[in-house]
XYZ file of C-alpha atoms in Angstrom:
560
model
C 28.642 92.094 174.882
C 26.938 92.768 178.283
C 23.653 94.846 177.341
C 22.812 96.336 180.495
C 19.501 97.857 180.034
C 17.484 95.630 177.650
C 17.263 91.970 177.119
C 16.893 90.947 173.853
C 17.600 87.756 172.143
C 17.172 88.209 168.033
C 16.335 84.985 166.519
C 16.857 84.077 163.095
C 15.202 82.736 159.951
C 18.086 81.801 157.988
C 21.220 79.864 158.700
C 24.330 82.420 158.973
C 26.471 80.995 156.198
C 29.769 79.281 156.489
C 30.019 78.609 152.971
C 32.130 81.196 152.177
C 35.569 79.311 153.956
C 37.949 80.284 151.640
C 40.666 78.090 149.847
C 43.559 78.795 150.888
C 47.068 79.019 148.140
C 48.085 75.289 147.191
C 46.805 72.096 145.515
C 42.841 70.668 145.413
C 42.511 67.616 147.531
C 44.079 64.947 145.660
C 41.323 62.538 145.962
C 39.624 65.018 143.234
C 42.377 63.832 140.566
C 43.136 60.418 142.358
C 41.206 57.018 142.169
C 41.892 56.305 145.797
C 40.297 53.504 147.602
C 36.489 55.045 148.603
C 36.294 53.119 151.985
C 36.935 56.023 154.465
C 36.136 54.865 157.807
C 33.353 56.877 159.468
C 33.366 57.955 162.751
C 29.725 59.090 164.283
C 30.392 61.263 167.215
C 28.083 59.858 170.347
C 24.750 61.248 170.310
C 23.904 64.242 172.484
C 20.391 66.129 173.588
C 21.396 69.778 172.530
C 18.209 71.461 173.999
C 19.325 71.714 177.454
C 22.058 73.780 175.448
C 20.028 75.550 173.688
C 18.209 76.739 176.953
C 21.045 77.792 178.684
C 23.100 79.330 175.946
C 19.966 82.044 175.450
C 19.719 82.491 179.069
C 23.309 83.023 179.552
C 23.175 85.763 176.684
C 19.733 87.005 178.127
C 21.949 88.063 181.117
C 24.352 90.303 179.272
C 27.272 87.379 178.309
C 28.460 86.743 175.027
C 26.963 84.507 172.459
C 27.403 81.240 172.722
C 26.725 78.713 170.187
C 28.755 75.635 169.973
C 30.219 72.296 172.186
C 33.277 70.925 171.813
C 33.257 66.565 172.383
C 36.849 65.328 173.100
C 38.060 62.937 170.675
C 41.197 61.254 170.380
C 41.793 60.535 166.762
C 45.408 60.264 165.024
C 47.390 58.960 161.681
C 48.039 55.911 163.613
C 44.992 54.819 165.548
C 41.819 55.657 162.994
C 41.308 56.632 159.426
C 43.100 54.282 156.525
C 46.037 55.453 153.986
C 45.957 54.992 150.528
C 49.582 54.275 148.625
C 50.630 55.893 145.169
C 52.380 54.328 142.622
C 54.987 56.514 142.981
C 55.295 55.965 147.121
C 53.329 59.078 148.355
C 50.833 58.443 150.717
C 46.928 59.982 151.653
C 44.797 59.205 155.125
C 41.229 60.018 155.060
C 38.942 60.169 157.711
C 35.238 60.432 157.948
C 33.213 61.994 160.664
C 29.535 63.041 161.533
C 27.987 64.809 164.440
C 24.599 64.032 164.025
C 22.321 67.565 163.498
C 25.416 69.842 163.562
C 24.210 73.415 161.501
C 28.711 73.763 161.454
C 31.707 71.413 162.852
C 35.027 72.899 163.262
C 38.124 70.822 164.489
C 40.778 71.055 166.820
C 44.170 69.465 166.545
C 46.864 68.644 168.433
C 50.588 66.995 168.231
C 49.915 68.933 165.129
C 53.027 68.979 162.647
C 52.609 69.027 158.756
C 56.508 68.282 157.013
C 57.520 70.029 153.737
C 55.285 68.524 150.815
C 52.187 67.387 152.836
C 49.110 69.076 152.606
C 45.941 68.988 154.881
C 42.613 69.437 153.502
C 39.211 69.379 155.386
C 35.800 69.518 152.984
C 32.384 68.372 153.359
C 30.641 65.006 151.587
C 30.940 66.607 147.862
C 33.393 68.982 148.037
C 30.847 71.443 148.568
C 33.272 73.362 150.718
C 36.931 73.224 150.988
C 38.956 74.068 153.778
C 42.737 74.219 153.220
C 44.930 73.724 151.696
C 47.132 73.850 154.893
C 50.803 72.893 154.339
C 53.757 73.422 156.718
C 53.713 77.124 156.727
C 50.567 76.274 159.248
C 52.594 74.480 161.993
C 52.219 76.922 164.806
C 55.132 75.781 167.002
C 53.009 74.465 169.900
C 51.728 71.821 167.566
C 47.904 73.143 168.145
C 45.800 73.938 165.247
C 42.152 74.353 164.376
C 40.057 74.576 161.183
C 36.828 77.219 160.527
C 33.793 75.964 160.330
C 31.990 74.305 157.684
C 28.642 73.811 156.920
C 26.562 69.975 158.189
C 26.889 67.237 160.326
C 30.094 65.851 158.225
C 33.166 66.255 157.319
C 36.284 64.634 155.454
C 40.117 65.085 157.049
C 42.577 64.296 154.020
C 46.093 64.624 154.357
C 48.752 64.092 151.605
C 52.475 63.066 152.743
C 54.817 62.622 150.096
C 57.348 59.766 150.084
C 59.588 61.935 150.800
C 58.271 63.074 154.112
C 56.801 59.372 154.765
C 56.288 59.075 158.870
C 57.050 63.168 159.813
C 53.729 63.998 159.861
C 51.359 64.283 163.491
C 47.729 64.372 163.422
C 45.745 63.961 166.637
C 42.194 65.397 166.344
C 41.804 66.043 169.968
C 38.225 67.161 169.765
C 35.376 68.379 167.726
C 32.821 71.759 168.022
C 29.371 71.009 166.835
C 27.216 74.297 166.500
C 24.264 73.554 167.741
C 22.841 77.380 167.659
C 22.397 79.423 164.429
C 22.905 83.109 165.454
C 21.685 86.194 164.122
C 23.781 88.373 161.884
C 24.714 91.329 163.020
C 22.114 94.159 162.559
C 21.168 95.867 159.700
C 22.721 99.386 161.381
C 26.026 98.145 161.574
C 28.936 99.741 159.258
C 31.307 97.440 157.256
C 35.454 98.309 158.644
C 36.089 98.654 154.824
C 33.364 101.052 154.166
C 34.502 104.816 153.622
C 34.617 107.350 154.865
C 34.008 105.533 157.907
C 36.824 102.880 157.910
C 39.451 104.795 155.815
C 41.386 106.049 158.629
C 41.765 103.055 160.540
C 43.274 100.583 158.276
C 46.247 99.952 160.178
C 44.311 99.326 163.769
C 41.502 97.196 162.209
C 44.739 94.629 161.498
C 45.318 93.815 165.308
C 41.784 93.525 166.083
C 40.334 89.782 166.116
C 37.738 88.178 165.901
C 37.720 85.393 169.045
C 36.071 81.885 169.775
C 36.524 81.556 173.403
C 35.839 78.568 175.476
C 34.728 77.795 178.837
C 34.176 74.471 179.556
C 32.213 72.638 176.816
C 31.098 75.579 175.269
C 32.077 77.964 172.890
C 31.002 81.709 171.787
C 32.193 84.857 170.428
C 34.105 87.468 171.700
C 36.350 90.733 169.989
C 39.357 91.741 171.184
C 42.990 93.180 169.854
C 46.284 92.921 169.817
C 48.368 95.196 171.483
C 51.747 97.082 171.739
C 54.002 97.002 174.784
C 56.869 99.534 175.957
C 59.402 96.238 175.348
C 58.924 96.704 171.571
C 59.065 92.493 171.213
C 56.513 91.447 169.774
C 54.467 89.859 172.590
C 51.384 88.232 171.079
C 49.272 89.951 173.560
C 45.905 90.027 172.785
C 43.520 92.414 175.153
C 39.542 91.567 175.766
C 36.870 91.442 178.299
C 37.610 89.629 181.684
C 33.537 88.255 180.682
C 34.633 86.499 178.045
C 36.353 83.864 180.053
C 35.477 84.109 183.854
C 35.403 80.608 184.415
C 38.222 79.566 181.318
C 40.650 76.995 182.553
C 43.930 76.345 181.352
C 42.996 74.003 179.008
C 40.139 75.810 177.904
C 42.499 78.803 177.071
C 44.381 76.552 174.909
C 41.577 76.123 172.886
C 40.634 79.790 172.059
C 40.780 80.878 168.613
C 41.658 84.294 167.181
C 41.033 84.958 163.616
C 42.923 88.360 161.875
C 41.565 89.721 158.635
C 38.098 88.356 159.118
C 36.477 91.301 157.227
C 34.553 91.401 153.958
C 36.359 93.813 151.310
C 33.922 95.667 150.451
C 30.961 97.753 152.291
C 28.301 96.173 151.230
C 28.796 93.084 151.546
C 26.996 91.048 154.404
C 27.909 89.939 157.439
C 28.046 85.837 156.099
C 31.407 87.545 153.899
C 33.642 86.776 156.626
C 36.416 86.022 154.674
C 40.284 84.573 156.401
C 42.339 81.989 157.141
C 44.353 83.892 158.987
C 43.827 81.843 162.749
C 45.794 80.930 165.503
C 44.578 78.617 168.326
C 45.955 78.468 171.992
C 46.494 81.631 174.555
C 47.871 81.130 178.120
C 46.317 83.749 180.249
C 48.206 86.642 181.657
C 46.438 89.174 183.925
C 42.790 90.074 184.804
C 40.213 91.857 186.788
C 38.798 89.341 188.244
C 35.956 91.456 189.090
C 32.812 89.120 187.940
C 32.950 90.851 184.506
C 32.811 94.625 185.415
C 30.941 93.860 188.565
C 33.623 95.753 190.822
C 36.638 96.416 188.154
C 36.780 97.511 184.516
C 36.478 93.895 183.332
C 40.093 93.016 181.339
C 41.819 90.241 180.119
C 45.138 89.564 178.863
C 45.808 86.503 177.347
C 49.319 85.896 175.268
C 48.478 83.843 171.730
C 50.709 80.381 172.372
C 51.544 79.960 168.885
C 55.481 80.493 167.845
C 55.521 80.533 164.214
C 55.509 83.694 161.829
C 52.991 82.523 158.898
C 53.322 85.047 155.603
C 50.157 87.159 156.593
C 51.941 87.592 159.697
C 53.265 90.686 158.307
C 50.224 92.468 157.263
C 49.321 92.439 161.663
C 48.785 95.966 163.362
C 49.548 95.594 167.130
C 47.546 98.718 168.279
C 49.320 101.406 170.286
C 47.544 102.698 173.909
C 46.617 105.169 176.028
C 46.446 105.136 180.196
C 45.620 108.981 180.506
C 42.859 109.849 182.296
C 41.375 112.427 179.647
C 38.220 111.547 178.266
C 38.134 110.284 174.356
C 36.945 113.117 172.120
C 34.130 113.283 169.950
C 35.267 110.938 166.799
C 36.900 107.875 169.098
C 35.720 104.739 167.281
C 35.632 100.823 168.494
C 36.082 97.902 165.848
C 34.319 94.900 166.583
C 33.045 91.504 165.802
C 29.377 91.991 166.765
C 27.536 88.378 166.641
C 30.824 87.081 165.166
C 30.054 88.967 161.864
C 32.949 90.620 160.125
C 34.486 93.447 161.495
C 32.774 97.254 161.880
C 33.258 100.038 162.941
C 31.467 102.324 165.526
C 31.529 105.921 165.816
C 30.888 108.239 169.159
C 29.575 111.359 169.484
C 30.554 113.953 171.844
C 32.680 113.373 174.813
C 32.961 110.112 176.525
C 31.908 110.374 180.308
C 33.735 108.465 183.101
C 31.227 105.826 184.440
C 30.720 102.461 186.206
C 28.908 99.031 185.054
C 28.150 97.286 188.449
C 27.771 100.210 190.525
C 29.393 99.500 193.168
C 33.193 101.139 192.243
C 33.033 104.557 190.369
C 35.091 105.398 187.405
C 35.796 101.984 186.399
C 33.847 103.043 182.702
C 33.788 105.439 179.871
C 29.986 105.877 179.133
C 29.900 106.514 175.086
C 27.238 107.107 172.945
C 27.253 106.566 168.631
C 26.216 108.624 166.055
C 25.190 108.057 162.676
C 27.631 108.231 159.655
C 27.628 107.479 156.039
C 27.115 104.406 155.811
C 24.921 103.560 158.697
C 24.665 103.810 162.431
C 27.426 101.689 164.037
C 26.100 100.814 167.657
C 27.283 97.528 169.370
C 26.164 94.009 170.092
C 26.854 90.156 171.723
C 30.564 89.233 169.913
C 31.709 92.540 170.338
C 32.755 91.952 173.738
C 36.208 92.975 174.630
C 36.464 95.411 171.721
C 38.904 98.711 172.022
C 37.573 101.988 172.414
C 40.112 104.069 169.974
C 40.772 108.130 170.695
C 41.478 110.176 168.113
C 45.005 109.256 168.161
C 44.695 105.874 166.958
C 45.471 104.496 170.661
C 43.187 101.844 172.872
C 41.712 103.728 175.810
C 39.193 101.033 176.663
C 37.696 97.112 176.276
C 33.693 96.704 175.878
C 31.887 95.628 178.870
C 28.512 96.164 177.627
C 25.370 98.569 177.396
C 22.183 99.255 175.882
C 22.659 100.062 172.105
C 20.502 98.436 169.278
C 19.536 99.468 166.099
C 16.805 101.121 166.232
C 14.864 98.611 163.807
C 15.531 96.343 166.983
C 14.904 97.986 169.614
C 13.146 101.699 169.359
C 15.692 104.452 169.914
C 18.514 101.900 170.809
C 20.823 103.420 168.575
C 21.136 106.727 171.267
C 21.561 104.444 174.127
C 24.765 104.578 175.547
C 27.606 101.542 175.898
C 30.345 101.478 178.600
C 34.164 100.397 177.726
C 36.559 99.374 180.576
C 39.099 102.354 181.055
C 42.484 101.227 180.184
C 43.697 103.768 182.392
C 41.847 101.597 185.198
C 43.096 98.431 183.951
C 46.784 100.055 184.790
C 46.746 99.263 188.497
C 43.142 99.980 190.023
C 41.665 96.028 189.817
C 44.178 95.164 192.209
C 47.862 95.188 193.748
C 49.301 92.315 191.856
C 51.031 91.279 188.658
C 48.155 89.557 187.305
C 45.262 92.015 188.227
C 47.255 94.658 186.333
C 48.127 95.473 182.288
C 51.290 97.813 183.626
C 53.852 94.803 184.447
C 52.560 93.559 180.818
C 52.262 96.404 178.769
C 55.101 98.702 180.398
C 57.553 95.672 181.208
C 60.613 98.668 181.027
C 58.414 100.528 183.570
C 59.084 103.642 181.350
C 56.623 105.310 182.786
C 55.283 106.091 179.487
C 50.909 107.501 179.227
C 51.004 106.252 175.524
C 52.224 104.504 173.176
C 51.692 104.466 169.360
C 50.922 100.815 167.490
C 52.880 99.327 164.687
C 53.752 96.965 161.649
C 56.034 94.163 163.499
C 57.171 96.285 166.314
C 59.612 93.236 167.327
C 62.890 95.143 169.139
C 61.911 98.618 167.214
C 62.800 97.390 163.493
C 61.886 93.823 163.714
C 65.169 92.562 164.600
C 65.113 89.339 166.929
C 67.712 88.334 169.415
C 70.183 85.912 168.122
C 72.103 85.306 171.387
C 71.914 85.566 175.129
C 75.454 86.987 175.181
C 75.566 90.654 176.205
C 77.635 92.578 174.605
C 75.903 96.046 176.467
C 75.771 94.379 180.353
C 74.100 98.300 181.218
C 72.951 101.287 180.334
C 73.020 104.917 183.040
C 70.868 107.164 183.639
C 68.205 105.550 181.965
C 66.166 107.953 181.823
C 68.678 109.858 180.907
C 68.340 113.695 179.949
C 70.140 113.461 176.612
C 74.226 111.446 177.226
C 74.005 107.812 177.558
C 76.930 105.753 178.967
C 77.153 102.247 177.972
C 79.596 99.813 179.214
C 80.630 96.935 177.179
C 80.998 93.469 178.365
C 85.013 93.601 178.738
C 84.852 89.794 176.270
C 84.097 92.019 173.587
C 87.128 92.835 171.607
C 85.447 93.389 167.880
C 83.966 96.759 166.324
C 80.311 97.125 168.258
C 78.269 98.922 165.811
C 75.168 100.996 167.407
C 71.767 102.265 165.811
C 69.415 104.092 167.624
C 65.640 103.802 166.366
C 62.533 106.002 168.005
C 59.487 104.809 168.060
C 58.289 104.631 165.154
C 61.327 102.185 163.784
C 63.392 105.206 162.002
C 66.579 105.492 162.567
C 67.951 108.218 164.105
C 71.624 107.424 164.828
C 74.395 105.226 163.925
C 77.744 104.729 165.867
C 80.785 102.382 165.655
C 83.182 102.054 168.921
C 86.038 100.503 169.259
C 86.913 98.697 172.162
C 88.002 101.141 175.028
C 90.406 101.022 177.993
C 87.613 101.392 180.600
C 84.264 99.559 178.696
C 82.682 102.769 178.237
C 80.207 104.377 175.388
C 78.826 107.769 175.808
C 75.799 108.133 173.698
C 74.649 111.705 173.163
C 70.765 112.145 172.045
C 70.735 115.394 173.437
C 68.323 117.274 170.767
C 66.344 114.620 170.055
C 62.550 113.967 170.259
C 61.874 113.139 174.343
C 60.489 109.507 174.264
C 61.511 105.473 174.114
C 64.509 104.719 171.706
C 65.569 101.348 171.390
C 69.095 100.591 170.456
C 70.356 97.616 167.910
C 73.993 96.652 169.187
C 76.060 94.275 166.419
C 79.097 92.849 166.409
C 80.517 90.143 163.917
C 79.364 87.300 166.570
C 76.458 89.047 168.507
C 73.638 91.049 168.065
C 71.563 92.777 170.919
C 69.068 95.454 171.865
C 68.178 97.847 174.578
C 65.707 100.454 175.683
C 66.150 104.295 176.635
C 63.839 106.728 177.982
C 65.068 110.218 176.731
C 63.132 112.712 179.004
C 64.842 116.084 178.341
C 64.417 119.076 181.009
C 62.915 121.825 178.955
């Protein structure tokens, strides 16, 4: 987070803890039951002077940017060129692998040609099994064969992975490089207000899901940013994830591949600290859509869209939110919250007070900002801090209306009276089409890819094609659909190869169905679909015949 009006770095006394990485479901490393041979080759990353680091990680946070407290060290280490196996009696097979980055507080690894095979597991732990990360298994291959690990705690670590005979030779492993935190942060401040804390948090259950907690990366270095996932007009599912344009001015290609978003990294109950960070749940890899381009809020309202890379659909897939959105003008009323990742904590909430007031950051392009301002609750005094960059603003409808650029809150027991100062969010309403005239300087070619024309739009469980239904087929079986918009009859016409039953369900928005219809192929191709009566808004449509399935968008915009 930018803070605009006071520098302050908070330095602390005690390590933040990264002991609490939690097991994931499966079997123990099986060196714990197994006499396997103890020569693990160790690998001792090259030795590097972190105070130059050091230095320039506090200055660059000094100047409003987001924390920054790790480097990554390319590496090039695989099943078949380092480590040794050990052989079972029985034919199954484990590789271990030492390595040590001399005066690392945390290490965390990234993979890639990453692919575990049905049976294997993958473990990572420290000297001791002091902690234990994993264990991962093949519901973790994220289809663009990337993958990274959490933290853990020292200078060393242990890779063991187990492939059974079964699976002898699938398995990829290429640990393509290694992030040695070299900078203990401060938690976040003692004002702050657990997500899972009520009455505070009990209303937003469903939106905390699709916020994240982020690791971006520019260059060699790494730090912490928020951000969320987010609905489009589509209804497909794009892993869209919306932040700060800050958060990765500089970010290459490759360094966007090496971003990390975690879901679910929350502690369950409010009041536990910020070290109870507890999930899994992470993908790595984003490829970078549209953004301001504006120097971080300099002359724009500082967005980024990146789309996650990964292709898989893990089990805690389902419990995601992606969080619905709002381009009107309006300001957010007193009540609008932001959920954040403040210092890379877990998450919290923040409450305003009174009306937001448009504003700028830079100075130099009005309106760019809402200018907010907390108040105290329950449970604390939620205000805003370095990790919580690229948050969402929420109105009082549950919808994003803006992305944190920065400002000047503190807890008060930080900074005197920082708790009234105010914090500005990008407008969402400005990221629409104000930072410039093309594609990728805009969220409307992302967000409203229909170009319904829609203000808002409400956020969802799986919002994949309205129901979670995924294309099966390129075939259409519906080649159009006019007017669309349409001011209540519909007339579809039916690719003239289809000769079987088309059966047609009609879902709103909020993935009830509203309508079912079965046609028989007609003389002339055509379907009239009548939603006269219905609810004005998006519909989406799930065509199926025996061979195909398909789906399509209306806009129902009734004269009234």
């Amino acid at each position: 987070m930018k803070k605009q009006y006071i520098f302050l770095i908070v330095l602390a006394l005690l390590l933040k803890s990264f002991s609490h990485a939690q097991e994931q479901p499966g079997f123990s490393p099986l060196s714990l039951s197994e006499a396997l041979n103890d020569n693990i080759p160790l690998i001792v990353i090259t030795a590097h002077d972190f105070t130059k680091d050091i230095a320039d990680a506090e200055v660059f946070q000094k100047q409003g940017n987001y924390p920054r407290f790790a480097r990554s060290f390319d590496l090039n280490l695989s099943l078949s060129n380092s480590g040794n196996w050990s052989t079972l009696s029985n034919g199954d097979r484990v590789w271990r692998l030492h390595l040590k980055s001399n005066g690392a507080i945390a290490i965390s690894l990234y993979f890639e040609d990453f692919f575990l095979p049905e049976g294997s597991t993958l473990h990572v732990y420290t000297p001791e099994y002091k902690q234990v990360s994993g264990s991962y298994t093949y519901l973790d291959n994220q289809g663009n064969e990337l993958f990274s690990t959490e933290f853990l705690s020292g200078e060393e670590q242990i890779i063991e992975y187990f492939e059974p005979l079964s699976a002898k030779g699938q398995g990829k492993l290429r640990i393509a490089s290694l992030a040695h935190q070299y900078r203990t942060l401060a938690m976040a401040e003692d004002c702050e207000v657990n997500i899972n804390c009520s009455p505070e948090g009990t209303n937003w259950q469903d939106e905390k899901k699709g916020v994240v907690r982020i690791i971006v990366k520019e260059g060699t270095q790494l730090g912490y940013c928020s951000g969320t996932l987010i609905n489009n007009t589509a209804l497909d599912c794009k892993r869209y994830i919306l932040t700060a344009f800050h958060c990765g001015t500089t970010a290459s290609a490759a360094d966007f591949n090496g971003w990390k978003f975690y879901f679910n990294y929350e502690a369950p109950l409010c009041s536990q600290g910020d070290d109870i960070g507890i999930s899994n749940n992470v993908f790595t890899g984003c490829v970078k859509k549209a953004g301001s381009e504006d120097n971080g809020g300099s002359t724009g309202s500082d967005f980024l869209l990146v789309q996650m890379n990964a292709t898989t659909r893990p089990s805690w897939w389902t419990t995601v939110y992606w969080n619905g959105w709002s381009r009107s003008t309006s300001a957010p009323a007193s009540g609008s919250i932001c959920i954040h990742h403040p210092a890379g904590s877990n998450k919290k909430i923040s409450t305003t007070t009174g009306l937001s007031t448009t504003s700028t950051w830079g100075g130099s392009v009005l309106g760019t900002h809402w200018r907010v301002f907390w108040t105290g609750t329950t449970n604390g005094w939620g205000v805003t801090e370095g990790g919580s960059s690229g948050s969402p603003l929420f109105n009082t409808n549950s919808q994003v209306v803006g992305t944190l650029t920065g400002g000047g809150s503190y807890c008060n027991s930080v900074q005197p009276n920082g708790q009234t100062q105010a914090d500005a969010f990008g407008k969402l309403s400005y990221h629409w089409t104000s930072n410039g005239t093309t594609s990728i300087r805009q969220l409307k070619p992302w967000l409203d890819p229909i170009n319904s024309g829609v203000t808002s739009l409400n956020g969802g469980f799986n919002p994949c094609n309205g129901v979670g239904i995924q294309e099966v087929t390129e075939t259409e079986v519906v080649t159009s659909i006019y007017p669309n918009p349409s001011n209540g009859r519909f007339t579809l016409s039916v690719n003239s190869g289809i000769k079987e039953e088309v059966e047609i369900t009609t879902y709103n928005f909020a993935g009830q169905a509203v309508m079912s219809n079965r046609m028989e192929s007609s003389p002339d191709g055509k379907f009239i679909l009548d939603l006269t009566g219905q609810p004005d808004g998006l519909y989406l449509i799930h065509i199926k015949t025996p061979a195909y399935t398909q789906t399509k968008s209306l806009m129902l915009f009734q004269n009234k």
